[in-house]
Coordinates of N, CA and C and ligand atoms in Angstrom, one line a residue:
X1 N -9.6 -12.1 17.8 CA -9.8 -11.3 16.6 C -10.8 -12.0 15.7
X2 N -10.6 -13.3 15.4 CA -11.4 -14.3 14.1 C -12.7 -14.2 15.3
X3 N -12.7 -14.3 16.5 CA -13.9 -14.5 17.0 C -14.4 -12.8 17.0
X4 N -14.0 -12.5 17.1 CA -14.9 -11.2 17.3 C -15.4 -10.7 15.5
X5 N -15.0 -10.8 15.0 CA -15.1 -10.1 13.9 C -16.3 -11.4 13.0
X6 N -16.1 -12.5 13.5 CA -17.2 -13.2 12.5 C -18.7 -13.7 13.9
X7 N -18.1 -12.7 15.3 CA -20.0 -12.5 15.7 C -20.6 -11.0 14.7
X8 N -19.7 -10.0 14.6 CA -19.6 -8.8 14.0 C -20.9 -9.4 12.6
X9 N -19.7 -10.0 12.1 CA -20.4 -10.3 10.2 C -21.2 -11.4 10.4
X10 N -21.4 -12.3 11.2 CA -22.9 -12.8 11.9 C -24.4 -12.0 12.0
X11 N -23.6 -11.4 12.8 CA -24.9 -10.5 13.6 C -25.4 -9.0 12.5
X12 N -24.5 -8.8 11.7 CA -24.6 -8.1 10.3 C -25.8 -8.3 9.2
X13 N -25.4 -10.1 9.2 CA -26.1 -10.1 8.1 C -27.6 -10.0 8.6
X14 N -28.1 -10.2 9.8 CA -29.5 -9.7 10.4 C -29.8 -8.4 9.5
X15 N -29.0 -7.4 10.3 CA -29.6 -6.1 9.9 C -29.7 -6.2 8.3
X16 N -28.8 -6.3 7.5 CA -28.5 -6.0 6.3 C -30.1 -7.2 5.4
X17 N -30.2 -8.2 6.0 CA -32.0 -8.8 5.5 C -33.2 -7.9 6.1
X18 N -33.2 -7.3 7.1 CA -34.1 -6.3 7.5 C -33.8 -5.1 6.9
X19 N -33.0 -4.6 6.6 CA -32.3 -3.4 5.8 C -33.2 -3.7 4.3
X20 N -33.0 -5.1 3.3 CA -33.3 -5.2 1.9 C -35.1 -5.1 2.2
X21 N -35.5 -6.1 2.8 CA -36.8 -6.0 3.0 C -37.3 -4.9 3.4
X22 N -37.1 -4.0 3.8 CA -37.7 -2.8 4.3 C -37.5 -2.0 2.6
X23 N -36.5 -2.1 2.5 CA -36.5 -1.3 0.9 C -37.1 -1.7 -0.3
X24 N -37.2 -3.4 -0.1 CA -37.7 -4.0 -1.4 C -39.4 -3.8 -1.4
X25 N -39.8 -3.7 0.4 CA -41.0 -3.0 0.5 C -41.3 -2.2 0.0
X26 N -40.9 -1.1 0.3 CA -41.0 0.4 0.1 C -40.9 0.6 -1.3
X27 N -39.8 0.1 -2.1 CA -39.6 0.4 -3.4 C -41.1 -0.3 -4.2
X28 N -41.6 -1.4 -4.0 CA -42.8 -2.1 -4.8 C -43.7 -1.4 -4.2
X29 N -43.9 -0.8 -3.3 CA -45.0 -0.3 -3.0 C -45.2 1.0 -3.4
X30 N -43.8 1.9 -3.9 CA -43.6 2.3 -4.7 C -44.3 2.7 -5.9
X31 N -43.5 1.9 -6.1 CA -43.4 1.3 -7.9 C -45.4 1.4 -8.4
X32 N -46.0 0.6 -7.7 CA -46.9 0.1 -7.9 C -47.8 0.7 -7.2
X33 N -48.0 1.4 -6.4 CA -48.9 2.7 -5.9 C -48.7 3.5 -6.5
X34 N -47.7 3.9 -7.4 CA -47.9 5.1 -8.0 C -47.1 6.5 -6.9
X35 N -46.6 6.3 -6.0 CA -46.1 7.2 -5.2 C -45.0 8.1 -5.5
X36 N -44.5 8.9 -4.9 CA -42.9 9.9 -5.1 C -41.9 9.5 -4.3
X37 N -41.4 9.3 -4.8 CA -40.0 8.6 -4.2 C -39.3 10.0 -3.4
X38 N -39.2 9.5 -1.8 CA -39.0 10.4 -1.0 C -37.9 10.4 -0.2
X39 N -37.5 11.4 0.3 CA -36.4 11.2 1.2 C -36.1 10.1 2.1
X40 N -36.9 9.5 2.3 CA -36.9 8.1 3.3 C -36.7 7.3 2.4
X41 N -37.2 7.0 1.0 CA -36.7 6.2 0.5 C -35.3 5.7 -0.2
X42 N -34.1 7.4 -0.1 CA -33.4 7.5 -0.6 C -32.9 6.8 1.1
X43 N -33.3 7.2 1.9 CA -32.8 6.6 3.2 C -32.1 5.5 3.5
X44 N -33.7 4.8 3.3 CA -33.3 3.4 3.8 C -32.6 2.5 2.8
X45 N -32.3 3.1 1.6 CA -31.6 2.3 0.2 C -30.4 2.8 0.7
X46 N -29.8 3.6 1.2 CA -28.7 4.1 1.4 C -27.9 3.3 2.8
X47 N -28.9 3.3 3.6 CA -28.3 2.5 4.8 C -27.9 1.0 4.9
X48 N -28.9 0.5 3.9 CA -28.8 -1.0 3.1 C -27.8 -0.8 2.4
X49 N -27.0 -0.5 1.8 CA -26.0 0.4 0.8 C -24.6 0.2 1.7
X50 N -24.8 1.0 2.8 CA -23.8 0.8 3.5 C -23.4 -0.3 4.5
X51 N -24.5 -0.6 5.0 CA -24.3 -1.9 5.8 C -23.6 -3.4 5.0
X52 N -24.5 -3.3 3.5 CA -24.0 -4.5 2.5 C -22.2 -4.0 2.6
X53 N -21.5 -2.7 2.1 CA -19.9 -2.5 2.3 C -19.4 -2.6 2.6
X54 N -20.2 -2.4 4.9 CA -19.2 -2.7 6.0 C -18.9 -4.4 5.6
X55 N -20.2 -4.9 5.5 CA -19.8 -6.2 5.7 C -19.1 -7.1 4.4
X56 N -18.9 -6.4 3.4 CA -17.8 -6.7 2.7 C -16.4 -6.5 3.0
X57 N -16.5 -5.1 3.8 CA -14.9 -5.4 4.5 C -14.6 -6.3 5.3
X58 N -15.8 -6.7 6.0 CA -15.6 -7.8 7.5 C -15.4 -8.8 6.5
X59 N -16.2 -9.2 6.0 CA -15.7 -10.4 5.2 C -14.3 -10.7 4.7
X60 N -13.7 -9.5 3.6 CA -12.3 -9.7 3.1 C -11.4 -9.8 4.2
X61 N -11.8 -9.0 5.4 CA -10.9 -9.5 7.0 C -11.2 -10.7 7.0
X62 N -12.1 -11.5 7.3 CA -12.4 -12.5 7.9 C -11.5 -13.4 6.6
X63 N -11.5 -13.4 5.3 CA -11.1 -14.3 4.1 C -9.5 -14.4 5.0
X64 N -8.9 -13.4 5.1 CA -7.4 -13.6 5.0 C -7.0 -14.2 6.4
X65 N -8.0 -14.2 7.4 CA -7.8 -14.7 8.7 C -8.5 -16.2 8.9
X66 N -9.2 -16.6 8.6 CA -10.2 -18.1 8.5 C -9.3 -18.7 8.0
X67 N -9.4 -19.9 9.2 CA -8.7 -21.6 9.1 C -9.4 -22.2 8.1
X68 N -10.5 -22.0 7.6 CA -11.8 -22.7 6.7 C -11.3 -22.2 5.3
X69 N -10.7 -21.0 5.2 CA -10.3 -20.8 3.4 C -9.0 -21.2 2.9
X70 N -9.2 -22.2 2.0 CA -7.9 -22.3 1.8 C -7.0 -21.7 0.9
X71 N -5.6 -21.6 1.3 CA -4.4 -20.9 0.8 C -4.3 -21.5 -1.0
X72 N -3.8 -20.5 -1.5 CA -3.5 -20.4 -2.9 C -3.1 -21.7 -3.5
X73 N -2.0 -22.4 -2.6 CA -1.6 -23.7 -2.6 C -2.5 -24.6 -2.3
X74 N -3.2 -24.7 -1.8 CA -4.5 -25.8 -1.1 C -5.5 -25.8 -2.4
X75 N -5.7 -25.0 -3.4 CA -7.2 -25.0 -4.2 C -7.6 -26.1 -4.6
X76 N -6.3 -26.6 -5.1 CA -7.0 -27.9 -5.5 C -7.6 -28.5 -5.0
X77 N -7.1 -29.0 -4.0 CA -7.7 -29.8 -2.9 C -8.9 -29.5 -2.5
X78 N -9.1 -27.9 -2.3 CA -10.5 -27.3 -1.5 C -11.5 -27.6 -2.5
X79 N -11.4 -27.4 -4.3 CA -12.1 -27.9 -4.6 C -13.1 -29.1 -4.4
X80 N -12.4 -30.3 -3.7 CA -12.9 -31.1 -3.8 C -13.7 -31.0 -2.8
X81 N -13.9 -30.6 -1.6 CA -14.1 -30.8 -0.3 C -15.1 -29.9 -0.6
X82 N -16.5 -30.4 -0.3 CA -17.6 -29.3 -0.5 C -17.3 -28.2 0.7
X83 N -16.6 -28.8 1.9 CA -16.9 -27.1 2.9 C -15.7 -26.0 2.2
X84 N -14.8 -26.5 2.7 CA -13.5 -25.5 1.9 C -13.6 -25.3 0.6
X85 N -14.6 -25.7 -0.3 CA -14.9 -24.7 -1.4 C -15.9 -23.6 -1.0
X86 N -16.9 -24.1 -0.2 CA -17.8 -23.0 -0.5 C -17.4 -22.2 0.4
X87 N -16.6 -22.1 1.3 CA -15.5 -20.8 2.1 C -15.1 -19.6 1.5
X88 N -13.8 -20.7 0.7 CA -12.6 -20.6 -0.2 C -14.2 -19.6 -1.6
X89 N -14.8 -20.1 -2.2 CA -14.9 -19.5 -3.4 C -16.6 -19.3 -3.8
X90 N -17.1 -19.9 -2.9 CA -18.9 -20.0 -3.6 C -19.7 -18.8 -2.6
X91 N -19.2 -18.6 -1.3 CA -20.0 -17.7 -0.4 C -19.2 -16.1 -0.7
X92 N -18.0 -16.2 -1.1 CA -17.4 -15.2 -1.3 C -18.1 -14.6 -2.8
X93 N -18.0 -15.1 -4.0 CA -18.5 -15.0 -5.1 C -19.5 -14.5 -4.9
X94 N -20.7 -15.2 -4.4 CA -22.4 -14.8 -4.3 C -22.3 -13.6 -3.7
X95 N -21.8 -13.5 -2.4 CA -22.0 -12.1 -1.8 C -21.5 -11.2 -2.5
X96 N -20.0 -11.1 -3.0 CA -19.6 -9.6 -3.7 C -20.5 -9.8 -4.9
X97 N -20.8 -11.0 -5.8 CA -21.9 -10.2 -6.8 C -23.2 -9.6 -6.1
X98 N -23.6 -10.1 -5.2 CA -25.1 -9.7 -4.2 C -24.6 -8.0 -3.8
X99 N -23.3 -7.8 -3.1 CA -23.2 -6.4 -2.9 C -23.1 -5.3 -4.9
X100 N -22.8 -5.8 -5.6 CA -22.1 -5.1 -6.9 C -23.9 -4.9 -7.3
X101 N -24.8 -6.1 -7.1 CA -26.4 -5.4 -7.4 C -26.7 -4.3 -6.6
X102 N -26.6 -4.5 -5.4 CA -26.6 -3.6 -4.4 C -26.0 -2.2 -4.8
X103 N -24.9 -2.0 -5.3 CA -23.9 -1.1 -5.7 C -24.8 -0.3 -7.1
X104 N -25.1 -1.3 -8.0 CA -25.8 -0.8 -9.3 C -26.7 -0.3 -8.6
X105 N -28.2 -0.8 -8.2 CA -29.3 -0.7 -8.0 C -29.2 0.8 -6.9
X106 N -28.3 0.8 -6.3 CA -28.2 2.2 -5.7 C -27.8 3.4 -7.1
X107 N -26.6 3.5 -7.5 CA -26.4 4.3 -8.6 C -27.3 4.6 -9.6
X108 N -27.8 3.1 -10.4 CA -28.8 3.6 -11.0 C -30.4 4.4 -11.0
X109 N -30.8 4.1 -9.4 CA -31.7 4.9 -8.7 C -31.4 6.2 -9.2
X110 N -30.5 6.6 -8.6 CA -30.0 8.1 -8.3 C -29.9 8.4 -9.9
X111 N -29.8 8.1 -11.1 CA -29.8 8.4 -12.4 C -31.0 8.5 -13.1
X112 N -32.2 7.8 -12.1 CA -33.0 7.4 -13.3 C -34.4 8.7 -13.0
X113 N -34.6 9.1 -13.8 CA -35.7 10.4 -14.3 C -36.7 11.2 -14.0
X114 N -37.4 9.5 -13.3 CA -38.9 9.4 -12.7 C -38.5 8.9 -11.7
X115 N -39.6 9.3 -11.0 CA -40.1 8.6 -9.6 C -40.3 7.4 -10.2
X116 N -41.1 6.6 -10.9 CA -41.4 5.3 -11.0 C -39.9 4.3 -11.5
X117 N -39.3 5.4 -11.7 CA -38.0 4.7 -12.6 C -36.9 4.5 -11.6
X118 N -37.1 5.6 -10.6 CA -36.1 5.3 -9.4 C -36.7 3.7 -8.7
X119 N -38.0 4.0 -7.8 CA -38.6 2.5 -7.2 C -38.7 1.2 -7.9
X120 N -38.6 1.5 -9.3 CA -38.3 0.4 -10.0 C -36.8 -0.3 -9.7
X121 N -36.1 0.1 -10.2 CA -34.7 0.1 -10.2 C -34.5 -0.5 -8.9
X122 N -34.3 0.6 -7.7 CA -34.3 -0.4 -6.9 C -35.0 -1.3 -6.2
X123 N -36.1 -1.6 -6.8 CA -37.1 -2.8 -6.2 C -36.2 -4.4 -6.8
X124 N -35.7 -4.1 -7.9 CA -35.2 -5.5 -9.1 C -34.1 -5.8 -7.9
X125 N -33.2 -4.4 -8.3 CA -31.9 -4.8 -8.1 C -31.7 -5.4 -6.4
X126 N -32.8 -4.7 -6.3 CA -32.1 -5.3 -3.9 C -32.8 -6.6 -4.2
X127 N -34.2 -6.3 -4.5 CA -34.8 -8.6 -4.7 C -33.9 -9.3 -5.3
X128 N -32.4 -8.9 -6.6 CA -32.0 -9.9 -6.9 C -31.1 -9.9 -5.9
X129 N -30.6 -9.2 -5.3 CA -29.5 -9.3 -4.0 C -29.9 -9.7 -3.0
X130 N -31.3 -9.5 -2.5 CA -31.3 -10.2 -1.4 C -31.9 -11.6 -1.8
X131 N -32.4 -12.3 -2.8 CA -32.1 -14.1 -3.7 C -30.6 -14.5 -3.5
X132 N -30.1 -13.7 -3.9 CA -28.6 -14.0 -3.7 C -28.1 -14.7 -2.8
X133 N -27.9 -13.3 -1.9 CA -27.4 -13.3 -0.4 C -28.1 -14.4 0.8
X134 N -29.6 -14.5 0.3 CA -30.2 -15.9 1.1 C -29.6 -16.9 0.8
X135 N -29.2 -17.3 -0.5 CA -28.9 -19.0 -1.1 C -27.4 -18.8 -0.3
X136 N -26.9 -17.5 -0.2 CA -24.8 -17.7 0.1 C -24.7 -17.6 1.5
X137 N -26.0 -17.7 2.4 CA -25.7 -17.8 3.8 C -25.9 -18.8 3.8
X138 N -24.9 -19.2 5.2 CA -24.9 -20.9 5.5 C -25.9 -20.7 6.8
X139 N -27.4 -20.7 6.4 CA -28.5 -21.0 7.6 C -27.9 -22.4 8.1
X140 N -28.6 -22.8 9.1 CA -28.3 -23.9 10.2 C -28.8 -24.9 9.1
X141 N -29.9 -25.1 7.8 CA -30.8 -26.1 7.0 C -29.8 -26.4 6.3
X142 N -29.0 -25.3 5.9 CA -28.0 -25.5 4.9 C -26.8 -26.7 4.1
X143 N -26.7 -27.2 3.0 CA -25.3 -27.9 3.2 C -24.2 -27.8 4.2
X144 N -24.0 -26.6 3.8 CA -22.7 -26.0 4.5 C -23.3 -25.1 6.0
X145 N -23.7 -25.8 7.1 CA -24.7 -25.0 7.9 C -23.6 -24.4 8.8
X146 N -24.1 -23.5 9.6 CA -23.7 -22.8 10.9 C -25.0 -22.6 11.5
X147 N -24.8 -22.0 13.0 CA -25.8 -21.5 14.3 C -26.4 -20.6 13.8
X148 N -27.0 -20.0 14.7 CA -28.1 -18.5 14.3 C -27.1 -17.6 14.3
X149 N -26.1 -17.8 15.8 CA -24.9 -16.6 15.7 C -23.6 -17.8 16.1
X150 N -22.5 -17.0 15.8 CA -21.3 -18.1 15.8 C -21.2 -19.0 17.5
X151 N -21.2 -20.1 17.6 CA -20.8 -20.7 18.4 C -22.7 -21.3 19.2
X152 N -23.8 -21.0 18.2 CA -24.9 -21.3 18.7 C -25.5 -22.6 18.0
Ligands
LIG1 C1 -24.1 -9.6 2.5 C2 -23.0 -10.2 2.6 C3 -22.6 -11.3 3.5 C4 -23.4 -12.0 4.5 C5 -24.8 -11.8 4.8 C6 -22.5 -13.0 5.1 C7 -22.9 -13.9 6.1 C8 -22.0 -14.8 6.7 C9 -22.4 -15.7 7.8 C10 -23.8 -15.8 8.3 C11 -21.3 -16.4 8.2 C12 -21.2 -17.4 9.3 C13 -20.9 -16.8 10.6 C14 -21.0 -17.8 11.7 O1 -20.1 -18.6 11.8 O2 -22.0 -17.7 12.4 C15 -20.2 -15.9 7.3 C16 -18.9 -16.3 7.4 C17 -17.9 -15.9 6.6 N1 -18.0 -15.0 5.6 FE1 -19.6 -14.0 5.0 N2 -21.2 -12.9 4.5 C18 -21.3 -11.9 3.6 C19 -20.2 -11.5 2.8 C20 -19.0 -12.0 2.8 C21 -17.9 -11.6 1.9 C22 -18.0 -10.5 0.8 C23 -16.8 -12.3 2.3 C24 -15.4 -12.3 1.7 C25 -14.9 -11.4 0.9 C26 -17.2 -13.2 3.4 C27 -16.4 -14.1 4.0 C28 -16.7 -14.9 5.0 C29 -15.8 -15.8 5.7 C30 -14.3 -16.0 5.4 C31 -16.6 -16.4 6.7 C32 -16.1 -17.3 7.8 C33 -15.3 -18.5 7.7 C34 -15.0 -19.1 9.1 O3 -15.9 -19.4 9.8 O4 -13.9 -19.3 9.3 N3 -18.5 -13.0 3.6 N4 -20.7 -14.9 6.5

């Protein structure tokens, strides 16, 4: 189960950086050509949208099943230990705030007036989420590193 579900949220977070880039494209290019914000753009912000969700549920699975987070009783201790904190509280943190931009930057689209006010909107809000989301993956360079996919 822990192995299948964290190649799952592995192999995830691929799509969901090709997902932001593709939108952070489209929305600046947007923005700044002067264009109409089009059905494809409501698209691909939407599928980025949902992919960031799925893998917030894989993750909250993954929190209550991982030998690496520690139990309510352990914090203290995890604090100290740079890996079992950033498990336990720094990777989890960044990502649900990286999905809640994700979350705004979609709603607020959908509210805002103009075409230029929609590509705006979401051009900020996915760049600040996908800043985010890069610093809260553990790339292989990383302090806290892992493989390209689990077990690599
Ligand atoms: C866009 C959002 C996210 C991305 C891109 C992401 C990415 C990753 C990556 C690359 C790994 C390492 C997988 C490996 O071992 O190869 C990982 C592990 C993990 N993630 Fe996430 N994650 C995200 C959101 C979350 C959220 C919201 C939670 C919790 C609520 C979470 C909890 C975990 C846990 C518990 C582990 C694994 C710990 C272990 O190896 O035992 N992730 N994540």
């Amino acid at each position: 189960m822990l192995t299948g579900l964290l190649l799952f949220h592995s192999l995830l977070r691929y799509i969901i950086l090709v997902l932001l880039l593709v939108t952070i494209f489209k929305s600046f290019s947007g923005w700044f050509g002067k264009k109409n914000y089009l059905p494809g753009d409501k698209k691909v912000s939407l599928f980025t949208f949902i992919s960031a969700h799925t893998q917030l549920i894989l993750g909250l699975l993954l929190y209550f099943i991982s030998p690496n987070v520690a139990s309510k009783a352990d914090m203290g201790t995890a604090m100290k230990d740079p890996i079992a904190r950033f498990w336990t509280i720094e990777h989890v943190f960044m990502m649900v705030l990286a999905i809640i931009l994700i979350t705004l930057g979609y709603m607020l689209t959908k509210r805002a007036k103009t075409d230029k006010g929609k590509h705006m909107r979401t051009a900020i809000f996915y760049l600040l989420a996908l800043l985010v989301i890069f610093l809260a993956i553990p790339w292989p360079w990383a302090k806290v590193a892992r493989g390209w996919l689990p077990g690599m």
